[in-house]
PDB file of C-alpha atoms in Angstrom:
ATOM      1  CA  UNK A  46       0.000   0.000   0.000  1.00 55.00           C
ATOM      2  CA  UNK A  47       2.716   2.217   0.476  1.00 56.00           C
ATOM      3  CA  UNK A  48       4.563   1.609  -2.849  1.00 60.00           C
ATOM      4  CA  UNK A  49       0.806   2.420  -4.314  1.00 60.00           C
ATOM      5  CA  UNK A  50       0.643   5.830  -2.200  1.00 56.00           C
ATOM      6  CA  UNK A  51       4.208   6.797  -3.175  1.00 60.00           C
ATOM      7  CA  UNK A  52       3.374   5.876  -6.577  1.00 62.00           C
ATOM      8  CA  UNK A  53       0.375   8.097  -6.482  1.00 59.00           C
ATOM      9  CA  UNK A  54       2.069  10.987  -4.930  1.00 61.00           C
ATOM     10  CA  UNK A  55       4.651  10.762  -8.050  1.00 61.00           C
ATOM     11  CA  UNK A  56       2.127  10.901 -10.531  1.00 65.00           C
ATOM     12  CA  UNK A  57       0.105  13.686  -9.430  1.00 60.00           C
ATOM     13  CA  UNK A  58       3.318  15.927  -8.358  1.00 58.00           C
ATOM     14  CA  UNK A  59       4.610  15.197 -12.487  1.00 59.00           C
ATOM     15  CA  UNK A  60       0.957  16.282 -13.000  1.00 57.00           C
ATOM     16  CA  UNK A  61       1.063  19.698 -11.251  1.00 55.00           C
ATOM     17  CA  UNK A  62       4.761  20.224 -12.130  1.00 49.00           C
ATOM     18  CA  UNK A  63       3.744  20.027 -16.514  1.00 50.00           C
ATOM     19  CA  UNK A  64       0.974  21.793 -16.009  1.00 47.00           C
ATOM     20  CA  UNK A  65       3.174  24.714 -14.555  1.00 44.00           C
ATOM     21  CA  UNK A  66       5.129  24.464 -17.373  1.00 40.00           C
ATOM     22  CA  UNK A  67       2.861  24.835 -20.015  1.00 37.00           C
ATOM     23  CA  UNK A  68       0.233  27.328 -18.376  1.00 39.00           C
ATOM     24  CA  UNK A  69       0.017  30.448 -19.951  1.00 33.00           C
ATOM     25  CA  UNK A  70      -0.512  33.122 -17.359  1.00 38.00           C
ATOM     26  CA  UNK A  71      -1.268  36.651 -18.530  1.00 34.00           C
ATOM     27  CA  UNK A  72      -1.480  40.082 -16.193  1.00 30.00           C
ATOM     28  CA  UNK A  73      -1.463  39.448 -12.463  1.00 39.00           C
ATOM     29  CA  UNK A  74      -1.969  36.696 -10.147  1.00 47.00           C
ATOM     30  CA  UNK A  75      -5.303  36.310  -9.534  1.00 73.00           C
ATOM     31  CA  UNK A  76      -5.881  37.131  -5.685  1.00 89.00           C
ATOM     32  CA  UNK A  77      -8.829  35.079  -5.323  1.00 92.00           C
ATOM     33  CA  UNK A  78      -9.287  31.412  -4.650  1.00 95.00           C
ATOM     34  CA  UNK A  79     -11.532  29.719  -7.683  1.00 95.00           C
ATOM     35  CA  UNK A  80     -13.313  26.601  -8.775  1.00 95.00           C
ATOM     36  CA  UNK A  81     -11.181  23.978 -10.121  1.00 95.00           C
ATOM     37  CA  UNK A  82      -8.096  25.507  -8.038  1.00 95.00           C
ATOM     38  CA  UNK A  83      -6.344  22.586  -6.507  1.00 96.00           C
ATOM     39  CA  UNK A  84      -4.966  23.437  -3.041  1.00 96.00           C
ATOM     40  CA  UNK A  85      -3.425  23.097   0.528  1.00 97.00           C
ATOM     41  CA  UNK A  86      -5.023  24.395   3.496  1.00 98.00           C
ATOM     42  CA  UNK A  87      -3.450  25.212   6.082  1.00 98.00           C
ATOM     43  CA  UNK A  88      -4.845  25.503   9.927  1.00 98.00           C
ATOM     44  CA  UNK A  89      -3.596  29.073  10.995  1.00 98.00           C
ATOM     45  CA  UNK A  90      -3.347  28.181  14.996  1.00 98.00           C
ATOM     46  CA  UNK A  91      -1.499  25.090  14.496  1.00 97.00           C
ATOM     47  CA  UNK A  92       0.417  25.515  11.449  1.00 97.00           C
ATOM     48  CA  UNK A  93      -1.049  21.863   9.739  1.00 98.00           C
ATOM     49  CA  UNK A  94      -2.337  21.078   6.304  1.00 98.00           C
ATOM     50  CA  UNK A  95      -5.687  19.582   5.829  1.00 98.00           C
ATOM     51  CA  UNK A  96      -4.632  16.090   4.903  1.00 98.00           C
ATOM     52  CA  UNK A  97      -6.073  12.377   3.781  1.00 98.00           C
ATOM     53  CA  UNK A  98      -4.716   9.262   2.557  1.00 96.00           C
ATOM     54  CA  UNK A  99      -5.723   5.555   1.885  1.00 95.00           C
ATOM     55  CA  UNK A 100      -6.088   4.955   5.938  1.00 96.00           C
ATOM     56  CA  UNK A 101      -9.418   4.203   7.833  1.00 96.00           C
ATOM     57  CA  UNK A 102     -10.562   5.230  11.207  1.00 96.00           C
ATOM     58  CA  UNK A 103     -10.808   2.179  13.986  1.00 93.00           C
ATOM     59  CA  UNK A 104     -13.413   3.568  15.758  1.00 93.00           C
ATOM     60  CA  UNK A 105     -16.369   5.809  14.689  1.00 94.00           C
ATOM     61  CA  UNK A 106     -17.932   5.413  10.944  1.00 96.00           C
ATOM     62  CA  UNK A 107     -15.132   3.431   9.771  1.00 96.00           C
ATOM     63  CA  UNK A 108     -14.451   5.759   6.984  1.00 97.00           C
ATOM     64  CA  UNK A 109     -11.040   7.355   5.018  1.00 97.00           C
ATOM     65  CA  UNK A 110     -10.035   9.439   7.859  1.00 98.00           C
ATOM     66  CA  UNK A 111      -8.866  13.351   7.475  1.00 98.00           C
ATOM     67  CA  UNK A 112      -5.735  14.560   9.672  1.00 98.00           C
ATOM     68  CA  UNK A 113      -3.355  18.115   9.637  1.00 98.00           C
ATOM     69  CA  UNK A 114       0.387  17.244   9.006  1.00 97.00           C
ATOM     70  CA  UNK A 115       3.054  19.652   9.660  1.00 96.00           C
ATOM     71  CA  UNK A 116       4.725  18.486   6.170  1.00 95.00           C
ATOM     72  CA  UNK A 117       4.506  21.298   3.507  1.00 93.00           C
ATOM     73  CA  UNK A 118       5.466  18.470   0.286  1.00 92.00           C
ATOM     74  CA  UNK A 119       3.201  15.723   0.963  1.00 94.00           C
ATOM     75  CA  UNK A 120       0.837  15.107  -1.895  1.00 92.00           C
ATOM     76  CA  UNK A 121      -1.981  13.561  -0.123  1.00 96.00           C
ATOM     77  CA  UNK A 122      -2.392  17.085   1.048  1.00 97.00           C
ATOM     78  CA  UNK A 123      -4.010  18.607  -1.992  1.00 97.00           C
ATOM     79  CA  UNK A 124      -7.876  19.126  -2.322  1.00 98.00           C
ATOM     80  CA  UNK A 125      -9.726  20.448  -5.423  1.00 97.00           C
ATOM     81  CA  UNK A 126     -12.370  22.572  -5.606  1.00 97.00           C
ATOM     82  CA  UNK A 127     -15.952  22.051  -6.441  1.00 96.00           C
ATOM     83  CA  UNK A 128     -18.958  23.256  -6.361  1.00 95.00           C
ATOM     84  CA  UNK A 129     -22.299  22.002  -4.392  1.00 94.00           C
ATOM     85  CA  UNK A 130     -23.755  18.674  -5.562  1.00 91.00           C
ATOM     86  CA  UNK A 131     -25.101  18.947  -8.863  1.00 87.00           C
ATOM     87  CA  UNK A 132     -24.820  22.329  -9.239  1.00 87.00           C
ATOM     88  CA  UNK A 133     -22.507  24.272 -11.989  1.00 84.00           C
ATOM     89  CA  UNK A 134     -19.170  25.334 -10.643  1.00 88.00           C
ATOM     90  CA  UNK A 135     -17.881  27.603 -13.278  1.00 91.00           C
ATOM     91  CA  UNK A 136     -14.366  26.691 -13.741  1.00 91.00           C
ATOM     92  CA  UNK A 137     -11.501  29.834 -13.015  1.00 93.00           C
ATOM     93  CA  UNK A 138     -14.561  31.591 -11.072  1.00 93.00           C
ATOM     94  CA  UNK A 139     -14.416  32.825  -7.549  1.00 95.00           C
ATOM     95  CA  UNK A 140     -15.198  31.540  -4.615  1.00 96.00           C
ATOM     96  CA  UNK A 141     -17.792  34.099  -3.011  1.00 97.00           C
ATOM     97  CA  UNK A 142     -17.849  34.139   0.885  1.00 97.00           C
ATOM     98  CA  UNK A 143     -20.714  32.660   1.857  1.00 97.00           C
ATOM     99  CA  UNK A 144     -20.800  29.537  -0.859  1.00 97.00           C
ATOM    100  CA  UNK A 145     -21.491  26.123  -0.324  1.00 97.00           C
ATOM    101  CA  UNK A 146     -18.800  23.955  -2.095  1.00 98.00           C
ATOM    102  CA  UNK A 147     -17.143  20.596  -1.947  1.00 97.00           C
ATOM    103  CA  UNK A 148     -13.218  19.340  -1.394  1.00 98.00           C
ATOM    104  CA  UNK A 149     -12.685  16.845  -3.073  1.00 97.00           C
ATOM    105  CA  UNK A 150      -9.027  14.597  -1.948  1.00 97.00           C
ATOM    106  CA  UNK A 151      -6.977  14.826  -5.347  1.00 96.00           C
ATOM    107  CA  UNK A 152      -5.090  11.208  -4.495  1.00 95.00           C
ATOM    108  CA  UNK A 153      -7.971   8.915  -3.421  1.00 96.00           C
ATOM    109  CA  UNK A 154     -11.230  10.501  -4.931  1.00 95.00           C
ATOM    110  CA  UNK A 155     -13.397  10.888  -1.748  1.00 96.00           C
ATOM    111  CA  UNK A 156     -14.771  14.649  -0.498  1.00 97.00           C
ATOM    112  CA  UNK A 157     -13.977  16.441   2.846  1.00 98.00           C
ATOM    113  CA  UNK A 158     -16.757  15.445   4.981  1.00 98.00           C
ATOM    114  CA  UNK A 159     -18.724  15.645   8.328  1.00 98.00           C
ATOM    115  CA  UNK A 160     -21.485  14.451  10.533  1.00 98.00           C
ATOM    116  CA  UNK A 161     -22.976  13.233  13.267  1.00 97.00           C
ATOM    117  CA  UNK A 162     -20.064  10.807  15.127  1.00 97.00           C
ATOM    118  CA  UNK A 163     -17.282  10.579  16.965  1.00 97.00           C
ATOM    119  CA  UNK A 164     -13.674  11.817  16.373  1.00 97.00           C
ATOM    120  CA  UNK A 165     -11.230   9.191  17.816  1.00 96.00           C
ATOM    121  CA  UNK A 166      -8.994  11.386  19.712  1.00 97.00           C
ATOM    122  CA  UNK A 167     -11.393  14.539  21.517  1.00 97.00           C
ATOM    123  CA  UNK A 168     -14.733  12.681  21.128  1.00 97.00           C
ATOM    124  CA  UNK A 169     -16.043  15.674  19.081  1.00 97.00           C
ATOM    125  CA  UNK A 170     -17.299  15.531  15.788  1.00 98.00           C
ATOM    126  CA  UNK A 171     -15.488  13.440  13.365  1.00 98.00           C
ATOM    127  CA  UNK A 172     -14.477  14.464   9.859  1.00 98.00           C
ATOM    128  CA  UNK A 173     -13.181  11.862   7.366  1.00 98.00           C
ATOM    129  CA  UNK A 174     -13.432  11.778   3.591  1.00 97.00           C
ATOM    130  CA  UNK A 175     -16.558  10.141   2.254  1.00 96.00           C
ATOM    131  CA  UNK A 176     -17.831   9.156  -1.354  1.00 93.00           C
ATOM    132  CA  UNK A 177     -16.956   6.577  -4.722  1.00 86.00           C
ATOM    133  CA  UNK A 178     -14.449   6.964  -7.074  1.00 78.00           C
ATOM    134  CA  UNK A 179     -16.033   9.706  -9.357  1.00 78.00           C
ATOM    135  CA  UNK A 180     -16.300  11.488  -6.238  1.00 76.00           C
ATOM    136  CA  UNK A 181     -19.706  11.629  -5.838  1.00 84.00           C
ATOM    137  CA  UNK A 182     -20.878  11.647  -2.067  1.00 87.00           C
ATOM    138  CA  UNK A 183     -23.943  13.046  -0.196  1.00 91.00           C
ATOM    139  CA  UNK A 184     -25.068  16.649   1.784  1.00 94.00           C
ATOM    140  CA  UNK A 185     -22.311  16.117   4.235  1.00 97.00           C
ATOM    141  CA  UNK A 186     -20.089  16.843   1.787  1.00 98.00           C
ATOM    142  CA  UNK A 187     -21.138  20.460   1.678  1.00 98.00           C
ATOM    143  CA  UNK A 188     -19.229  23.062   3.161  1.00 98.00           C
ATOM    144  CA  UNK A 189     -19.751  27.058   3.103  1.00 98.00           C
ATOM    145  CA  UNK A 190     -17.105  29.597   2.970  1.00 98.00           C
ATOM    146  CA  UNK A 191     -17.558  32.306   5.728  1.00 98.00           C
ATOM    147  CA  UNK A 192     -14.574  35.259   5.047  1.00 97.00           C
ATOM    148  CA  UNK A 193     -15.330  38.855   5.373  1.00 93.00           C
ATOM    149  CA  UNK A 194     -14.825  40.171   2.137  1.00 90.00           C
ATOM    150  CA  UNK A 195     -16.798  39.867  -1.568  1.00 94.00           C
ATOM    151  CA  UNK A 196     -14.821  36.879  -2.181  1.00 96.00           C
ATOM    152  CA  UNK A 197     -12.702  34.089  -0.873  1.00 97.00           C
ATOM    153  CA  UNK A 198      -9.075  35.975  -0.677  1.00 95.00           C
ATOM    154  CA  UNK A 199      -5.928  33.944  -0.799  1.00 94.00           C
ATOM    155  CA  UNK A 200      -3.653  35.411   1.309  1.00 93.00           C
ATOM    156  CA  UNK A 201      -6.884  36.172   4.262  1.00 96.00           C
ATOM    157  CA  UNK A 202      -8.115  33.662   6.116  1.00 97.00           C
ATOM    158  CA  UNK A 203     -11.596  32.025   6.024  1.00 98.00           C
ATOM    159  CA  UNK A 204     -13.750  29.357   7.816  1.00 98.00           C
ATOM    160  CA  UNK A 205     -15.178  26.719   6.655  1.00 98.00           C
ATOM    161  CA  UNK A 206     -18.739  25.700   8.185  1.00 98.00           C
ATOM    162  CA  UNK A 207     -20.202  21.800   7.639  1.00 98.00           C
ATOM    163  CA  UNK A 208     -23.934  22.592   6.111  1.00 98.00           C
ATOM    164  CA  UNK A 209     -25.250  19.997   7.366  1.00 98.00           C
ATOM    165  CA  UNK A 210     -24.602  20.037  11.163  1.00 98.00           C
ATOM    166  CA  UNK A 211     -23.198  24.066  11.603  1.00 98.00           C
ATOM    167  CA  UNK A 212     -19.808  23.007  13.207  1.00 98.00           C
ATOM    168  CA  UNK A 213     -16.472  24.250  11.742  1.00 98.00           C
ATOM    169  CA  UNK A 214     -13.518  22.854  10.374  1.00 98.00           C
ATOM    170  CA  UNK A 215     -11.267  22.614  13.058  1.00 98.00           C
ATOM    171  CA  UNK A 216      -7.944  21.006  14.429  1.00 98.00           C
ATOM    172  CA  UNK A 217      -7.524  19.738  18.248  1.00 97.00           C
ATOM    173  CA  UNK A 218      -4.200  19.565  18.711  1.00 93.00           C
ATOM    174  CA  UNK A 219      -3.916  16.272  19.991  1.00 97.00           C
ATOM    175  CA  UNK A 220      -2.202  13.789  17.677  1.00 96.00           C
ATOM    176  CA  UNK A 221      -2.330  10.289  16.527  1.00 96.00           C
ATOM    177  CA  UNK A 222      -0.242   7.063  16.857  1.00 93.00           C
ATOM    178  CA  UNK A 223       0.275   4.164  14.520  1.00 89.00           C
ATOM    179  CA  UNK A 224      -0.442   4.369  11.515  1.00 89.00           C
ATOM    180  CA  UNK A 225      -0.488   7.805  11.215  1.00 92.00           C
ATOM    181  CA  UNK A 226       2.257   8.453  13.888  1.00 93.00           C
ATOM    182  CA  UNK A 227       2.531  12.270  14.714  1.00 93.00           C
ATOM    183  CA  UNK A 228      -0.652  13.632  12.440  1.00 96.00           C
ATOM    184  CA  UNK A 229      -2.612  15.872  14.105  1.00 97.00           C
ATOM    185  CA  UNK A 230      -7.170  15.361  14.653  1.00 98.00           C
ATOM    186  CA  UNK A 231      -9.160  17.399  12.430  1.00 98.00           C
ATOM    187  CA  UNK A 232     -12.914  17.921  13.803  1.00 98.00           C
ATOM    188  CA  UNK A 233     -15.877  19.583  13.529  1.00 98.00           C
ATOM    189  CA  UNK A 234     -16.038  22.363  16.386  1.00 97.00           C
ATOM    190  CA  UNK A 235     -18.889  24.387  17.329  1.00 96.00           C
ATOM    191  CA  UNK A 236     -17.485  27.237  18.793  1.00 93.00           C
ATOM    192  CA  UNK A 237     -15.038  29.505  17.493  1.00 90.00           C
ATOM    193  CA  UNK A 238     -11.797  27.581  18.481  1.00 92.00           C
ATOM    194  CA  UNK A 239      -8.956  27.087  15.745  1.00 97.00           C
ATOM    195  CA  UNK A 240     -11.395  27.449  13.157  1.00 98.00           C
ATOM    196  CA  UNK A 241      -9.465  29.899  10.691  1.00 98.00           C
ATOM    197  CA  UNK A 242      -8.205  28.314   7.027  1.00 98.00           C
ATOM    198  CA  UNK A 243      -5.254  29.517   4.564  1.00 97.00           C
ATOM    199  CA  UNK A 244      -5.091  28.819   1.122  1.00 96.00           C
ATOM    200  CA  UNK A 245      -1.579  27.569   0.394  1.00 95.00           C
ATOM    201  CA  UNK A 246       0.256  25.910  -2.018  1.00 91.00           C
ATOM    202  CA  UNK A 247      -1.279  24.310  -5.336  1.00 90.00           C
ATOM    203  CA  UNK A 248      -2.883  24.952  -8.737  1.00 90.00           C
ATOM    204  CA  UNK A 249      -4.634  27.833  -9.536  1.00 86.00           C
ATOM    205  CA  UNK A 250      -7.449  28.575 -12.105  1.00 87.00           C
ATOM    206  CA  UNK A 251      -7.999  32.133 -13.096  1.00 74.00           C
ATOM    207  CA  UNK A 252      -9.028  34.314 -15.704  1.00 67.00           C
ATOM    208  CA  UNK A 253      -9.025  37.854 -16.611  1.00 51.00           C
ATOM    209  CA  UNK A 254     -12.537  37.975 -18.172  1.00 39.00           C
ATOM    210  CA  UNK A 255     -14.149  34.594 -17.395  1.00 44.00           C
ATOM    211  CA  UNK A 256     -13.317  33.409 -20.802  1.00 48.00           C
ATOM    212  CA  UNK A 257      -9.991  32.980 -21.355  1.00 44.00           C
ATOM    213  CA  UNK A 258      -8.836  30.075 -18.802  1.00 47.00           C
ATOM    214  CA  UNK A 259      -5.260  30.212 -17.087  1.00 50.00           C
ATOM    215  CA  UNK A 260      -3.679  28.425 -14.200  1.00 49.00           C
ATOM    216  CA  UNK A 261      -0.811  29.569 -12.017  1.00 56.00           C
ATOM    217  CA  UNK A 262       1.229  26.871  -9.858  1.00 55.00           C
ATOM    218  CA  UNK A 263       2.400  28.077  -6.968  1.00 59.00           C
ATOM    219  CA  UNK A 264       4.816  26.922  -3.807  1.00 56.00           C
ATOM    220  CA  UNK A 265       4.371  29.804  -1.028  1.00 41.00           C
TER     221      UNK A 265
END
């Protein structure tokens, strides 16, 4: 399973590094974070990237669980970006603050998701990554983007607030064992506690009129 992940991670960082190469970017960076952006984010209180990989939780709903890792260059920390189930996400558009979008885990296919359980670690509300390979999953899936401007900013910092149940994206602090020695619990938190989000590294889609498409890879 490891080879597999390692394989995985290989493939997808050739992926993001050609795509670099041959993007065409024209004017300035866009300062917004937009559908079909792939991306890390990054817990501002702790310092961790939102993270998943081929591992289950042994306790709780069983399902692919979701973790923050101090590592900047792991690949199982990228997410794309898309919009509410079966509903148009306009490719290179922003994300306004207050949307309801979707994560979806670049490596294994399965969206950033919440709900009623568990976690492992704190006993608050667990949040794994749920859904089949064409990344299809249910309302838990959905999360809206609370930031204080127009749009969702990359360099400001947002929170991200599970649809179905209200909590927020949060991190604990407390950290994990075997397998996942050192990884840090991600939950859903209901007050205001290590709730705030950075955009970081990744792949992003922007355009300068909503026509013309361009992407801009970047390593902050």
């Amino acid at each position: 399973m490891a080879a597999r992940r390692r394989k995985s991670d290989l493939i997808f960082s050739l992926f993001i590094l050609i795509l670099s190469f041959i993007s065409i970017i024209q004017g300035k960076s866009s300062k917004y974070v937009t559908c079909g952006s792939i991306l890390k984010l990054m817990n501002i209180d702790y310092k961790v990237r939102l993270h998943s990989h081929d591992i289950k939780y042994g306790t709780g709903s069983g399902q692919q669980s979701v973790t923050g890792t101090e590592s900047k260059d792991d690949g199982n920390s990228h997410w794309l970006i898309k919009g509410e189930t079966k509903k148009q996400c306009i490719r290179g558009k922003p994300i306004k603050c207050g949307e309801i979008i979707r994560f979806e885990h670049t490596i294994t296919k399965k969206n950033l998701h919440s709900h009623y359980v568990q976690s492992p670690l704190s006993g608050k509300q667990e949040v794994s990554a749920y859904g089949d390979i064409k990344g299809d999953g249910d309302s838990g899936d959905h999360w809206m983007v609370i930031c204080d401007n127009d749009f969702w900013q990359r360099d400001s910092p947002i929170t991200l607030q599970h649809v179905d149940t209200q909590a927020y994206l949060s991190v604990t602090g407390r950290t994990y064992g075997s397998p996942i020695v050192g990884q840090t619990e991600v939950v859903g938190e209901h007050s205001q506690k290590h709730v705030e989000w950075q955009a970081m590294e990744g792949l992003f889609v922007h355009t300068t009129d909503f026509k013309s498409h361009h992407y801009e890879h970047t390593e902050l």
